[in-house]
Short mmCIF file of C-alpha atoms in Angstrom, two decimals:
data_model
loop_
_atom_site.label_atom_id
_atom_site.label_comp_id
_atom_site.label_asym_id
_atom_site.label_seq_id
_atom_site.Cartn_x
_atom_site.Cartn_y
_atom_site.Cartn_z
CA MET I 230 169.37 33.37 125.97
CA ARG I 231 165.86 34.37 124.96
CA SER I 232 164.77 33.54 121.43
CA ALA I 233 162.31 35.05 118.97
CA VAL I 234 160.89 34.16 115.59
CA VAL I 235 159.99 37.18 113.46
CA VAL I 236 157.75 36.31 110.51
CA GLY I 237 158.10 38.79 107.66
CA ALA I 238 161.13 40.81 106.53
CA GLY I 239 159.40 44.07 105.64
CA VAL I 240 160.37 47.29 107.37
CA GLY I 241 158.60 46.37 110.61
CA GLY I 242 160.04 42.86 110.74
CA LEU I 243 163.57 44.07 110.01
CA ALA I 244 163.29 46.82 112.63
CA VAL I 245 162.06 44.56 115.43
CA ALA I 246 164.47 41.73 114.56
CA GLY I 247 167.42 44.09 114.81
CA ALA I 248 166.15 45.65 118.03
CA LEU I 249 165.72 42.27 119.72
CA ALA I 250 169.13 41.08 118.53
CA ARG I 251 170.82 44.20 119.91
CA SER I 252 169.12 43.45 123.25
CA GLY I 253 170.72 40.00 123.38
CA TRP I 254 167.98 37.88 121.83
CA GLN I 255 168.65 35.12 119.33
CA VAL I 256 166.35 35.90 116.39
CA THR I 257 165.17 33.80 113.46
CA LEU I 258 163.75 35.99 110.70
CA LEU I 259 161.49 34.19 108.21
CA GLU I 260 160.53 35.65 104.82
CA ARG I 261 158.20 34.01 102.28
CA ALA I 262 159.93 35.58 99.27
CA GLU I 263 163.11 34.07 97.89
CA ARG I 264 164.87 37.43 98.18
CA VAL I 265 164.52 40.29 100.65
CA ARG I 266 164.15 43.21 98.27
CA PRO I 267 162.18 46.45 98.76
CA GLU I 268 160.18 48.39 96.19
CA SER I 269 162.19 51.00 94.33
CA THR I 270 159.91 53.75 95.61
CA ALA I 271 159.97 55.96 98.70
CA VAL I 272 158.22 56.35 102.05
CA VAL I 273 157.20 59.39 104.10
CA LEU I 274 158.06 59.23 107.79
CA TRP I 275 156.32 61.57 110.22
CA PRO I 276 157.97 62.59 113.52
CA ASN I 277 156.57 59.54 115.30
CA GLY I 278 158.26 57.22 112.79
CA VAL I 279 161.51 59.16 113.05
CA ARG I 280 161.37 59.09 116.85
CA ALA I 281 160.66 55.35 116.82
CA LEU I 282 163.71 54.70 114.65
CA GLN I 283 165.78 56.83 116.99
CA ALA I 284 164.53 54.77 119.95
CA LEU I 285 165.58 51.65 118.02
CA GLY I 286 169.11 53.03 117.66
CA LEU I 287 168.76 53.76 113.93
CA GLY I 288 168.50 57.55 114.07
CA ALA I 289 171.99 58.25 112.73
CA GLY I 290 171.44 56.05 109.69
CA LEU I 291 168.09 57.70 109.00
CA ALA I 292 169.51 61.21 109.23
CA ALA I 293 171.97 60.38 106.46
CA ILE I 294 169.27 59.39 103.96
CA ALA I 295 166.21 61.54 104.82
CA THR I 296 164.99 64.68 103.04
CA PRO I 297 162.71 67.12 104.96
CA LEU I 298 159.26 67.45 103.42
CA SER I 299 157.73 70.91 103.57
CA ASP I 300 154.01 71.65 103.31
CA GLY I 301 153.07 72.12 99.65
CA GLY I 302 149.39 72.86 100.24
CA VAL I 303 146.39 71.37 98.41
CA ARG I 304 145.14 72.33 94.92
CA ARG I 305 142.26 71.36 92.67
CA PRO I 306 142.90 69.92 89.19
CA ASP I 307 142.24 73.40 87.77
CA GLY I 308 145.10 74.79 89.86
CA HIS I 309 142.91 76.62 92.40
CA TRP I 310 144.36 76.55 95.89
CA LEU I 311 142.16 74.79 98.44
CA VAL I 312 144.77 74.97 101.21
CA GLN I 313 147.71 77.34 100.85
CA PRO I 314 151.22 76.07 101.79
CA ARG I 315 152.11 76.85 105.38
CA PRO I 316 155.30 76.59 107.45
CA ILE I 317 155.61 73.38 109.45
CA PRO I 318 157.16 73.49 112.93
CA ALA I 319 160.40 71.53 113.09
CA ASP I 320 158.93 68.99 115.50
CA ARG I 321 156.08 68.22 113.07
CA MET I 322 157.99 68.13 109.78
CA PRO I 323 157.96 64.74 108.01
CA VAL I 324 160.84 63.38 105.95
CA VAL I 325 160.88 61.32 102.75
CA VAL I 326 163.26 58.39 102.35
CA HIS I 327 163.97 56.08 99.42
CA ARG I 328 162.82 52.59 100.41
CA GLU I 329 166.06 50.99 99.24
CA ASP I 330 168.09 53.36 101.43
CA LEU I 331 165.81 52.62 104.39
CA HIS I 332 166.09 48.90 103.69
CA ASP I 333 169.89 49.11 103.67
CA THR I 334 169.82 50.92 107.03
CA LEU I 335 167.57 48.27 108.57
CA ILE I 336 169.66 45.40 107.17
CA ALA I 337 172.82 46.99 108.56
CA GLY I 338 171.16 47.07 111.98
CA LEU I 339 170.41 43.33 112.15
CA GLY I 340 173.76 42.21 113.52
CA GLU I 341 175.05 38.68 113.96
CA ARG I 342 172.29 37.35 116.22
CA VAL I 343 169.71 37.33 113.40
CA GLU I 344 169.40 34.27 111.17
CA LEU I 345 167.52 35.18 107.99
CA ARG I 346 165.72 32.38 106.15
CA THR I 347 164.01 33.15 102.84
CA GLY I 348 161.49 31.11 100.86
CA VAL I 349 159.63 30.11 104.05
CA THR I 350 155.83 30.44 104.15
CA VAL I 351 154.49 30.12 107.69
CA ARG I 352 151.23 28.21 107.61
CA HIS I 353 150.53 27.60 111.29
CA VAL I 354 151.25 29.12 114.68
CA ARG I 355 151.11 26.99 117.83
CA VAL I 356 149.43 28.65 120.80
CA GLU I 357 148.81 25.68 123.09
CA PRO I 358 148.52 26.38 126.84
CA GLY I 359 151.68 25.53 128.75
CA GLU I 360 153.84 25.19 125.64
CA ARG I 361 156.25 27.60 124.03
CA PRO I 362 154.84 29.32 120.94
CA ALA I 363 155.98 27.93 117.61
CA VAL I 364 155.47 28.40 113.88
CA SER I 365 155.45 25.84 111.10
CA ASP I 366 155.66 25.86 107.31
CA GLY I 367 154.07 22.41 107.14
CA ARG I 368 157.41 20.61 107.18
CA HIS I 369 159.46 22.21 109.92
CA THR I 370 158.47 23.66 113.29
CA ILE I 371 160.43 26.42 115.04
CA GLU I 372 159.90 27.07 118.75
CA ALA I 373 160.79 30.34 120.46
CA ASP I 374 159.98 32.39 123.54
CA LEU I 375 158.33 35.03 121.34
CA VAL I 376 156.73 34.99 117.90
CA VAL I 377 156.33 38.34 116.11
CA ALA I 378 153.86 38.29 113.22
CA ALA I 379 155.14 41.02 110.89
CA ASP I 380 153.92 39.18 107.79
CA GLY I 381 151.90 41.99 106.29
CA THR I 382 148.30 42.63 105.33
CA ASP I 383 147.71 39.01 104.32
CA SER I 384 149.19 37.66 107.57
CA GLY I 385 148.50 33.97 107.99
CA ILE I 386 149.22 34.21 111.72
CA ARG I 387 146.61 36.96 112.15
CA ARG I 388 144.04 34.89 110.26
CA GLN I 389 144.53 32.12 112.81
CA LEU I 390 144.59 34.28 115.95
CA ALA I 391 142.12 37.00 114.95
CA PRO I 392 139.80 35.53 112.28
CA GLU I 393 137.27 38.28 112.86
CA SER I 394 139.60 40.78 111.17
CA ARG I 395 139.20 40.64 107.39
CA VAL I 396 141.17 42.24 104.55
CA VAL I 397 138.88 44.41 102.41
CA SER I 398 139.42 46.78 99.52
CA SER I 399 139.63 50.48 100.36
CA GLY I 400 138.01 51.26 97.00
CA CYS I 401 141.08 52.65 95.27
CA ALA I 402 144.45 51.79 93.78
CA ALA I 403 147.77 53.62 94.03
CA TRP I 404 150.71 54.04 91.66
CA ARG I 405 154.18 55.08 92.81
CA ALA I 406 157.48 55.83 91.14
CA VAL I 407 160.81 57.53 91.73
CA ILE I 408 162.23 59.45 88.76
CA PRO I 409 166.03 59.59 89.10
CA TRP I 410 167.52 63.07 88.89
CA TYR I 411 169.23 62.35 85.57
CA GLN I 412 165.79 61.53 84.11
CA ALA I 413 163.65 64.09 85.97
CA PRO I 414 162.30 67.19 84.19
CA ARG I 415 163.69 70.57 85.18
CA LEU I 416 161.00 72.62 86.88
CA PRO I 417 160.76 76.40 87.36
CA ASP I 418 161.89 77.60 90.77
CA ASP I 419 158.41 78.97 91.53
CA GLN I 420 156.60 75.75 90.60
CA PRO I 421 155.30 73.87 93.67
CA LEU I 422 156.36 70.25 93.94
CA ALA I 423 155.89 68.96 97.48
CA GLY I 424 152.14 69.08 97.87
CA GLU I 425 148.94 67.40 96.74
CA ILE I 426 146.36 67.91 94.03
CA LEU I 427 142.89 66.61 94.74
CA GLY I 428 140.16 65.75 92.22
CA ALA I 429 137.00 63.63 92.06
CA GLY I 430 138.35 60.33 93.33
CA TYR I 431 141.86 61.18 92.13
CA ARG I 432 144.92 62.44 94.03
CA PHE I 433 148.49 63.25 93.06
CA VAL I 434 151.38 63.98 95.43
CA ALA I 435 155.05 64.60 94.64
CA ALA I 436 158.19 65.29 96.67
CA SER I 437 161.94 65.66 96.15
CA LEU I 438 164.43 63.07 97.36
CA GLY I 439 167.46 65.26 97.98
CA ASP I 440 168.54 68.07 95.64
CA ARG I 441 169.31 67.80 91.96
CA GLY I 442 173.05 67.34 91.53
CA SER I 443 173.35 66.18 95.13
CA SER I 444 171.72 63.11 96.68
CA GLY I 445 171.31 64.93 100.00
CA GLY I 446 172.74 61.91 101.79
CA SER I 447 170.68 59.45 99.79
CA THR I 448 172.39 57.35 97.16
CA ARG I 449 169.10 57.31 95.21
CA GLY I 450 167.89 60.89 94.76
CA GLY I 451 165.12 62.02 92.44
CA ILE I 452 161.44 62.97 92.43
CA TYR I 453 158.97 60.68 94.16
CA TRP I 454 155.31 60.76 93.17
CA VAL I 455 152.13 58.93 94.18
CA ALA I 456 148.87 58.86 92.23
CA THR I 457 145.67 57.47 93.76
CA ALA I 458 142.50 56.70 91.81
CA ALA I 459 139.15 55.27 92.84
CA GLY I 460 138.48 51.78 91.51
CA ALA I 461 140.25 48.46 91.21
CA PRO I 462 143.89 47.90 90.15
CA ARG I 463 144.53 47.75 86.44
CA PRO I 464 145.52 44.40 84.86
CA GLU I 465 147.33 45.98 81.89
CA PRO I 466 151.13 46.11 81.47
CA PRO I 467 152.95 49.07 83.10
CA GLU I 468 153.23 50.90 79.78
CA THR I 469 149.43 50.85 79.38
CA GLN I 470 148.89 51.79 83.03
CA LEU I 471 151.15 54.79 82.61
CA ALA I 472 149.26 55.81 79.47
CA LEU I 473 146.00 55.60 81.46
CA LEU I 474 147.47 57.77 84.21
CA ARG I 475 148.48 60.39 81.63
CA ARG I 476 144.91 60.38 80.31
CA TRP I 477 143.29 60.53 83.74
CA TYR I 478 145.54 63.37 84.90
CA ALA I 479 145.55 65.32 81.61
CA GLY I 480 145.07 69.03 82.24
CA TRP I 481 146.13 68.84 85.88
CA PRO I 482 148.51 71.55 87.10
CA ALA I 483 152.21 71.33 86.37
CA PRO I 484 154.31 69.37 87.04
CA VAL I 485 151.94 66.36 86.95
CA GLY I 486 152.10 65.83 83.19
CA ALA I 487 155.87 66.34 83.05
CA LEU I 488 156.44 63.84 85.87
CA LEU I 489 154.25 61.19 84.25
CA ASP I 490 155.98 61.73 80.90
CA ALA I 491 159.41 61.35 82.55
CA THR I 492 158.51 58.11 84.34
CA ASP I 493 159.97 54.88 83.02
CA PRO I 494 157.26 52.16 82.94
CA ALA I 495 159.78 49.79 84.55
CA ASP I 496 159.82 52.06 87.63
CA LEU I 497 156.03 52.13 88.03
CA VAL I 498 154.67 50.24 91.07
CA GLN I 499 150.92 49.59 91.30
CA GLN I 500 149.22 48.60 94.55
CA GLU I 501 145.66 47.78 95.46
CA VAL I 502 144.82 49.78 98.59
CA ARG I 503 143.44 47.44 101.25
CA GLU I 504 142.72 47.60 104.96
CA LEU I 505 141.61 45.53 107.95
CA ARG I 506 137.98 45.72 109.08
CA PRO I 507 137.53 45.37 111.93
CA LEU I 508 140.92 45.68 113.57
CA PRO I 509 142.02 42.55 115.47
CA ARG I 510 140.53 42.13 118.93
CA ALA I 511 144.05 41.80 120.37
CA TYR I 512 147.64 42.49 119.32
CA GLY I 513 149.25 40.36 122.03
CA PHE I 514 148.57 36.71 122.89
CA PRO I 515 150.36 35.26 125.94
CA VAL I 516 151.27 31.61 125.31
CA GLY I 517 152.79 29.47 128.06
CA PRO I 518 156.00 31.19 129.20
CA GLY I 519 156.04 33.46 126.14
CA GLY I 520 153.65 34.83 123.57
CA VAL I 521 152.74 36.00 120.07
CA VAL I 522 152.31 39.62 118.95
CA LEU I 523 150.99 41.25 115.76
CA LEU I 524 153.08 44.07 114.29
CA GLY I 525 152.79 46.48 111.36
CA ASP I 526 150.28 45.80 108.59
CA ALA I 527 149.52 42.41 110.13
CA ALA I 528 147.97 44.36 113.01
CA HIS I 529 146.57 47.53 111.44
CA ALA I 530 146.74 47.69 107.62
CA MET I 531 145.13 50.95 106.49
CA PRO I 532 144.98 53.27 103.46
CA PRO I 533 148.14 55.35 102.96
CA HIS I 534 146.43 58.75 102.94
CA LEU I 535 148.11 60.00 106.15
CA GLY I 536 151.42 58.24 105.54
CA GLN I 537 151.30 56.34 108.83
CA GLY I 538 151.73 52.68 107.79
CA ALA I 539 155.50 52.44 108.18
CA CYS I 540 155.46 54.90 111.09
CA LEU I 541 153.09 52.70 113.11
CA ALA I 542 155.19 49.63 112.32
CA PHE I 543 158.26 51.37 113.73
CA GLU I 544 156.21 52.48 116.75
CA ASP I 545 155.20 48.85 117.28
CA ALA I 546 158.82 47.71 117.11
CA ALA I 547 160.11 50.41 119.46
CA THR I 548 157.29 49.80 121.95
CA LEU I 549 157.79 46.03 121.98
CA ALA I 550 161.57 46.34 122.38
CA SER I 551 161.14 48.78 125.26
CA LEU I 552 158.54 46.67 127.08
CA LEU I 553 160.63 43.50 126.74
CA ARG I 554 163.52 45.24 128.48
CA GLU I 555 161.33 46.27 131.39
CA ALA I 556 158.95 43.36 132.06
CA ARG I 557 158.66 39.58 132.12
CA LEU I 558 157.80 38.18 128.71
CA PRO I 559 154.08 37.33 129.26
CA ASP I 560 153.56 40.67 131.02
CA ALA I 561 155.32 42.52 128.19
CA VAL I 562 153.04 40.83 125.64
CA GLN I 563 149.96 41.94 127.55
CA ALA I 564 151.34 45.46 128.00
CA TYR I 565 152.07 45.66 124.25
CA ASP I 566 148.42 44.83 123.55
CA ARG I 567 147.17 47.45 126.01
CA VAL I 568 149.41 50.17 124.59
CA ARG I 569 149.22 49.53 120.86
CA ARG I 570 145.54 48.80 120.22
CA PRO I 571 144.20 52.23 121.29
CA ARG I 572 147.03 53.97 119.45
CA ALA I 573 146.39 52.06 116.22
CA ALA I 574 142.63 52.59 116.49
CA THR I 575 143.11 56.37 116.73
CA VAL I 576 145.34 56.55 113.66
CA VAL I 577 143.10 54.23 111.63
CA ARG I 578 140.07 56.36 112.53
CA GLN I 579 141.86 59.52 111.33
CA THR I 580 142.93 57.75 108.14
CA ARG I 581 139.42 56.57 107.33
CA ARG I 582 138.06 60.08 107.76
CA MET I 583 140.68 61.36 105.32
CA SER I 584 139.84 58.49 102.96
CA ALA I 585 136.20 59.56 102.91
CA VAL I 586 137.24 63.12 102.05
CA LEU I 587 139.61 62.03 99.29
CA GLN I 588 137.11 59.70 97.63
CA THR I 589 134.27 62.21 97.42
CA ARG I 590 132.55 61.98 94.03
CA GLY I 591 129.63 63.70 92.34
CA ARG I 592 129.33 67.38 91.38
CA LEU I 593 127.33 68.58 94.40
CA ALA I 594 129.35 66.55 96.87
CA LEU I 595 132.60 67.81 95.34
CA ARG I 596 131.39 71.41 95.50
CA ALA I 597 130.57 71.00 99.18
CA ARG I 598 133.89 69.26 99.84
CA ASP I 599 135.92 71.92 98.08
CA ALA I 600 134.11 74.68 99.93
CA ALA I 601 134.92 73.07 103.26
CA LEU I 602 138.22 71.38 102.42
CA GLY I 603 140.41 74.11 103.83
CA THR I 604 138.80 73.58 107.21
CA ILE I 605 138.40 69.79 106.96
CA ASN I 606 141.85 69.08 105.58
CA THR I 607 143.59 71.44 107.98
CA ARG I 608 141.75 69.98 110.96
CA LEU I 609 142.41 66.35 109.96
CA LEU I 610 146.04 66.92 109.07
CA SER I 611 146.64 69.04 112.15
CA SER I 612 145.14 66.30 114.32
CA ALA I 613 147.27 63.65 112.61
CA ALA I 614 150.40 65.82 112.81
CA ALA I 615 149.81 66.52 116.49
CA SER I 616 149.32 62.82 117.16
CA ALA I 617 152.52 62.03 115.28
CA ALA I 618 154.49 64.74 117.07
CA GLN I 619 153.32 63.74 120.55
CA TRP I 620 154.04 60.00 120.39
CA ARG I 621 156.85 58.77 122.60
CA PRO I 622 158.12 55.21 123.13
CA PRO I 623 157.27 53.88 126.59
CA ALA I 624 159.95 54.65 129.18
#
């Protein structure tokens, strides 16, 4: 029986661990935290992420918890439309999912062949020629045929195998929250919700998780919002951070103020937006009879502006699982590297272009951006949507 060690129990690690176990592998899943617990926020999945989960055998579970996300257009803080809402073809429509629901679906897909160990910090990966790959926490060493580094942006395994790739700030911070339906403000029927509002270094996006009075399949319905602001994360308590957000977004179109007012500080999640520059020189490293691969944010951490972080992680997992069914292990590791690096580079390039647009500052630069945003935003989003719609797992 082939064996694998998956380092990191985020969405990518859970997805690949379950996929390998269902293919007959014995999997050890290592997580540095004492508990495997997701943020109480949500995640947007584009068609590529949905298709990857379907390829992993998790499509039915996803369908039960996902809410379609229509195009809400783009507005300025004064309410002026920069990009009017437009219909989205069914094959390009993203969905929004509560992270806890997604986590439950991934946990349910692990099966009995996955041994989960928490409180384990991997400090070293062995990649000696002729030997099986192994990981160590400084006290214990675990050998396997395959090591999957899904240990996030601060991956210790990536630092050892690809030291040229550094974690840098993207120049902004993000705040997220889900307002449960019982706490959410009632909005007029003609008031847009699913869409984005774009200011000078500031951005606000909101979407519904199911319908009020009905979870829409999700056990955790409500309104999900994300606010992005240029600058470093704030060190203040959540109550003060929320007060700052209300001040920064004062005067923005409805329902921004109502959503911020309805948010419980305990539900507010702040995140420094970081990325990898440059991307690792390789995502697959053959080692003896097996190998090591980088997956998810460990391979291609990027700003969240196109909503592709989780989607690419699921692509990675689906691609790796497919290749391991079709090829010898060292060959599959090399094929994974050949397939995933160009794909990740394309999405990261699109994301960085969008990041530059979103972080435009200065009166003249903003005036030029707003004048061209309909064309720029439509072209960038159309390119990203086409890329997401066209991706298929390898046959």
